[in-house]
């Protein structure tokens, strides 16, 4: 399989974590978002959304959107599982994953930040305030969910799930953008535990071929 990824893309990071946990080897192709490579017609012909990640499977099927890709990988390679079998716990995992994927990431991704800078002409300080606000909103909710329902070294138990695949890259974004993460000790405990695990280390931005 082929993975089209950008080293600093948190959505790509999610998929890289899932691939590493499952031990799936892929051919890696870097897509430089900063240079606009994702907007090239040849790329959008395969991925109409024009974003990363994009996975092309062994039959040549192209699939975009990180959560769809991870769900597909789960179906193809169910062991080790990223989704608990117990229905309510599975829902808790999806609740946290979607908090990150739907409520947090879309408001702070590169496309939005470029719009804030270029179309709305917000100052660097205003852009940083935007990032800090939405990071705090999302991580505050994540902290509450983990304190209520989380357990073990990971978000939900003693093995990683989709929730960890989503949370770790979002925390990394918060660190990279100098957000105050001290109010979220449970979130940070999960993050630091994951940083010690080989699969998460393998998926880290600095370990990718297009890192610069």
GROMACS .gro file of C-alpha atoms in nm:
model
  212
    1UNK     CA    1   0.000   0.000   0.000
    2UNK     CA    2   0.097   0.363  -0.047
    3UNK     CA    3   0.055   0.643   0.204
    4UNK     CA    4   0.053   1.004   0.091
    5UNK     CA    5   0.138   1.209   0.398
    6UNK     CA    6   0.287   1.534   0.524
    7UNK     CA    7   0.518   1.492   0.820
    8UNK     CA    8   0.354   1.768   1.027
    9UNK     CA    9  -0.006   1.683   0.937
   10UNK     CA   10  -0.184   1.560   1.248
   11UNK     CA   11  -0.436   1.367   1.036
   12UNK     CA   12  -0.150   1.188   0.861
   13UNK     CA   13   0.012   1.132   1.200
   14UNK     CA   14  -0.304   0.950   1.317
   15UNK     CA   15  -0.285   0.707   1.027
   16UNK     CA   16   0.089   0.654   1.071
   17UNK     CA   17   0.027   0.559   1.435
   18UNK     CA   18  -0.242   0.310   1.334
   19UNK     CA   19  -0.016   0.158   1.067
   20UNK     CA   20   0.271   0.126   1.314
   21UNK     CA   21   0.054  -0.031   1.585
   22UNK     CA   22  -0.072  -0.287   1.336
   23UNK     CA   23   0.273  -0.346   1.187
   24UNK     CA   24   0.163  -0.260   0.833
   25UNK     CA   25   0.436  -0.152   0.594
   26UNK     CA   26   0.354   0.107   0.330
   27UNK     CA   27   0.540   0.304   0.066
   28UNK     CA   28   0.560   0.662   0.192
   29UNK     CA   29   0.511   0.962  -0.035
   30UNK     CA   30   0.554   1.308   0.111
   31UNK     CA   31   0.305   1.575   0.003
   32UNK     CA   32   0.434   1.923   0.083
   33UNK     CA   33   0.127   2.113   0.201
   34UNK     CA   34   0.323   2.434   0.240
   35UNK     CA   35   0.415   2.425  -0.129
   36UNK     CA   36   0.056   2.346  -0.230
   37UNK     CA   37   0.132   1.997  -0.365
   38UNK     CA   38  -0.207   1.876  -0.237
   39UNK     CA   39  -0.381   2.118  -0.474
   40UNK     CA   40  -0.220   1.979  -0.788
   41UNK     CA   41  -0.472   1.834  -1.032
   42UNK     CA   42  -0.305   1.494  -1.045
   43UNK     CA   43  -0.337   1.460  -0.667
   44UNK     CA   44  -0.695   1.586  -0.650
   45UNK     CA   45  -0.794   1.345  -0.926
   46UNK     CA   46  -0.737   1.067  -0.674
   47UNK     CA   47  -0.841   1.255  -0.360
   48UNK     CA   48  -1.111   1.514  -0.440
   49UNK     CA   49  -1.082   1.671  -0.094
   50UNK     CA   50  -0.726   1.762  -0.180
   51UNK     CA   51  -0.579   1.680   0.157
   52UNK     CA   52  -0.364   1.428   0.336
   53UNK     CA   53  -0.353   1.154   0.429
   54UNK     CA   54  -0.443   0.946   0.128
   55UNK     CA   55  -0.404   0.569   0.123
   56UNK     CA   56  -0.388   0.364  -0.195
   57UNK     CA   57  -0.442  -0.004  -0.125
   58UNK     CA   58  -0.302  -0.308  -0.305
   59UNK     CA   59  -0.587  -0.301  -0.556
   60UNK     CA   60  -0.528   0.064  -0.644
   61UNK     CA   61  -0.823   0.200  -0.447
   62UNK     CA   62  -0.760   0.555  -0.320
   63UNK     CA   63  -0.907   0.653   0.015
   64UNK     CA   64  -0.891   0.990   0.191
   65UNK     CA   65  -0.994   1.106   0.540
   66UNK     CA   66  -0.796   0.968   0.831
   67UNK     CA   67  -1.081   0.807   1.024
   68UNK     CA   68  -1.208   0.628   0.713
   69UNK     CA   69  -0.856   0.502   0.642
   70UNK     CA   70  -0.808   0.378   0.998
   71UNK     CA   71  -1.146   0.203   0.993
   72UNK     CA   72  -1.049   0.037   0.663
   73UNK     CA   73  -0.717  -0.077   0.811
   74UNK     CA   74  -0.905  -0.214   1.111
   75UNK     CA   75  -1.124  -0.423   0.881
   76UNK     CA   76  -0.827  -0.553   0.681
   77UNK     CA   77  -0.600  -0.610   0.981
   78UNK     CA   78  -0.817  -0.647   1.293
   79UNK     CA   79  -0.531  -0.751   1.523
   80UNK     CA   80  -0.430  -0.568   1.732
   81UNK     CA   81  -0.765  -0.391   1.751
   82UNK     CA   82  -0.801  -0.013   1.774
   83UNK     CA   83  -1.171  -0.036   1.857
   84UNK     CA   84  -1.293  -0.211   2.174
   85UNK     CA   85  -1.550  -0.486   2.130
   86UNK     CA   86  -1.771  -0.371   2.419
   87UNK     CA   87  -2.031  -0.133   2.271
   88UNK     CA   88  -2.021   0.147   2.529
   89UNK     CA   89  -1.642   0.150   2.549
   90UNK     CA   90  -1.624   0.156   2.170
   91UNK     CA   91  -1.857   0.457   2.178
   92UNK     CA   92  -1.632   0.629   2.436
   93UNK     CA   93  -1.332   0.579   2.209
   94UNK     CA   94  -1.524   0.725   1.915
   95UNK     CA   95  -1.650   1.010   2.131
   96UNK     CA   96  -1.298   1.124   2.213
   97UNK     CA   97  -1.167   1.057   1.863
   98UNK     CA   98  -1.443   1.266   1.709
   99UNK     CA   99  -1.391   1.544   1.963
  100UNK     CA  100  -1.041   1.578   1.820
  101UNK     CA  101  -1.121   1.505   1.457
  102UNK     CA  102  -1.443   1.708   1.429
  103UNK     CA  103  -1.425   1.981   1.694
  104UNK     CA  104  -1.055   2.059   1.730
  105UNK     CA  105  -0.850   1.981   1.424
  106UNK     CA  106  -1.069   2.151   1.158
  107UNK     CA  107  -1.043   2.486   1.336
  108UNK     CA  108  -0.664   2.487   1.365
  109UNK     CA  109  -0.540   2.314   1.051
  110UNK     CA  110  -0.312   2.479   0.795
  111UNK     CA  111  -0.596   2.559   0.556
  112UNK     CA  112  -0.782   2.756   0.823
  113UNK     CA  113  -0.468   2.930   0.948
  114UNK     CA  114  -0.384   3.039   0.596
  115UNK     CA  115  -0.734   3.181   0.557
  116UNK     CA  116  -0.704   3.371   0.883
  117UNK     CA  117  -0.373   3.521   0.770
  118UNK     CA  118  -0.435   3.582   0.402
  119UNK     CA  119  -0.808   3.649   0.370
  120UNK     CA  120  -0.896   3.795   0.710
  121UNK     CA  121  -0.556   3.959   0.760
  122UNK     CA  122  -0.537   3.863   1.126
  123UNK     CA  123  -0.214   3.949   1.301
  124UNK     CA  124   0.020   3.679   1.428
  125UNK     CA  125  -0.106   3.747   1.780
  126UNK     CA  126  -0.470   3.716   1.674
  127UNK     CA  127  -0.396   3.390   1.496
  128UNK     CA  128  -0.220   3.255   1.803
  129UNK     CA  129  -0.514   3.356   2.021
  130UNK     CA  130  -0.743   3.165   1.783
  131UNK     CA  131  -0.527   2.853   1.809
  132UNK     CA  132  -0.500   2.876   2.187
  133UNK     CA  133  -0.875   2.927   2.229
  134UNK     CA  134  -0.981   2.623   2.028
  135UNK     CA  135  -0.703   2.408   2.169
  136UNK     CA  136  -0.817   2.494   2.522
  137UNK     CA  137  -1.182   2.428   2.435
  138UNK     CA  138  -1.106   2.084   2.296
  139UNK     CA  139  -0.847   1.966   2.546
  140UNK     CA  140  -1.061   2.082   2.838
  141UNK     CA  141  -1.339   1.857   2.713
  142UNK     CA  142  -1.093   1.572   2.651
  143UNK     CA  143  -0.955   1.608   3.004
  144UNK     CA  144  -1.306   1.582   3.148
  145UNK     CA  145  -1.392   1.276   2.938
  146UNK     CA  146  -1.070   1.099   3.038
  147UNK     CA  147  -1.119   1.178   3.406
  148UNK     CA  148  -1.474   1.044   3.393
  149UNK     CA  149  -1.434   0.740   3.174
  150UNK     CA  150  -1.067   0.684   3.096
  151UNK     CA  151  -0.850   0.421   3.265
  152UNK     CA  152  -0.512   0.259   3.222
  153UNK     CA  153  -0.201   0.409   3.069
  154UNK     CA  154  -0.375   0.491   2.743
  155UNK     CA  155  -0.701   0.681   2.698
  156UNK     CA  156  -0.914   0.374   2.759
  157UNK     CA  157  -0.719   0.081   2.893
  158UNK     CA  158  -0.376  -0.074   2.870
  159UNK     CA  159  -0.354  -0.085   2.492
  160UNK     CA  160  -0.388   0.196   2.235
  161UNK     CA  161  -0.713   0.271   2.058
  162UNK     CA  162  -0.833   0.514   1.795
  163UNK     CA  163  -0.865   0.770   2.074
  164UNK     CA  164  -0.488   0.763   2.133
  165UNK     CA  165  -0.420   0.779   1.758
  166UNK     CA  166  -0.617   1.105   1.747
  167UNK     CA  167  -0.522   1.261   2.079
  168UNK     CA  168  -0.143   1.233   2.055
  169UNK     CA  169  -0.106   1.431   1.729
  170UNK     CA  170  -0.339   1.701   1.861
  171UNK     CA  171  -0.131   1.741   2.176
  172UNK     CA  172   0.179   1.756   1.957
  173UNK     CA  173   0.015   2.043   1.768
  174UNK     CA  174  -0.050   2.218   2.098
  175UNK     CA  175   0.315   2.182   2.197
  176UNK     CA  176   0.434   2.304   1.857
  177UNK     CA  177   0.210   2.612   1.875
  178UNK     CA  178   0.313   2.698   2.232
  179UNK     CA  179  -0.025   2.637   2.394
  180UNK     CA  180  -0.048   2.605   2.771
  181UNK     CA  181  -0.107   2.235   2.834
  182UNK     CA  182  -0.059   2.241   3.211
  183UNK     CA  183  -0.437   2.238   3.282
  184UNK     CA  184  -0.467   1.890   3.126
  185UNK     CA  185  -0.265   1.645   3.340
  186UNK     CA  186  -0.458   1.335   3.238
  187UNK     CA  187  -0.426   1.423   2.869
  188UNK     CA  188  -0.055   1.484   2.913
  189UNK     CA  189  -0.005   1.160   3.106
  190UNK     CA  190  -0.150   0.968   2.810
  191UNK     CA  191   0.064   1.168   2.568
  192UNK     CA  192   0.387   1.107   2.757
  193UNK     CA  193   0.313   0.737   2.796
  194UNK     CA  194   0.251   0.706   2.423
  195UNK     CA  195   0.577   0.886   2.347
  196UNK     CA  196   0.763   0.598   2.510
  197UNK     CA  197   0.603   0.335   2.283
  198UNK     CA  198   0.783   0.219   1.966
  199UNK     CA  199   0.478   0.251   1.739
  200UNK     CA  200   0.421   0.613   1.838
  201UNK     CA  201   0.792   0.689   1.805
  202UNK     CA  202   0.795   0.536   1.456
  203UNK     CA  203   0.500   0.755   1.353
  204UNK     CA  204   0.642   1.081   1.488
  205UNK     CA  205   0.688   1.373   1.248
  206UNK     CA  206   1.066   1.381   1.292
  207UNK     CA  207   1.093   1.017   1.182
  208UNK     CA  208   0.927   1.072   0.844
  209UNK     CA  209   1.120   1.086   0.513
  210UNK     CA  210   0.984   1.432   0.429
  211UNK     CA  211   1.071   1.584   0.767
  212UNK     CA  212   1.245   1.919   0.735
   0.00000   0.00000   0.00000
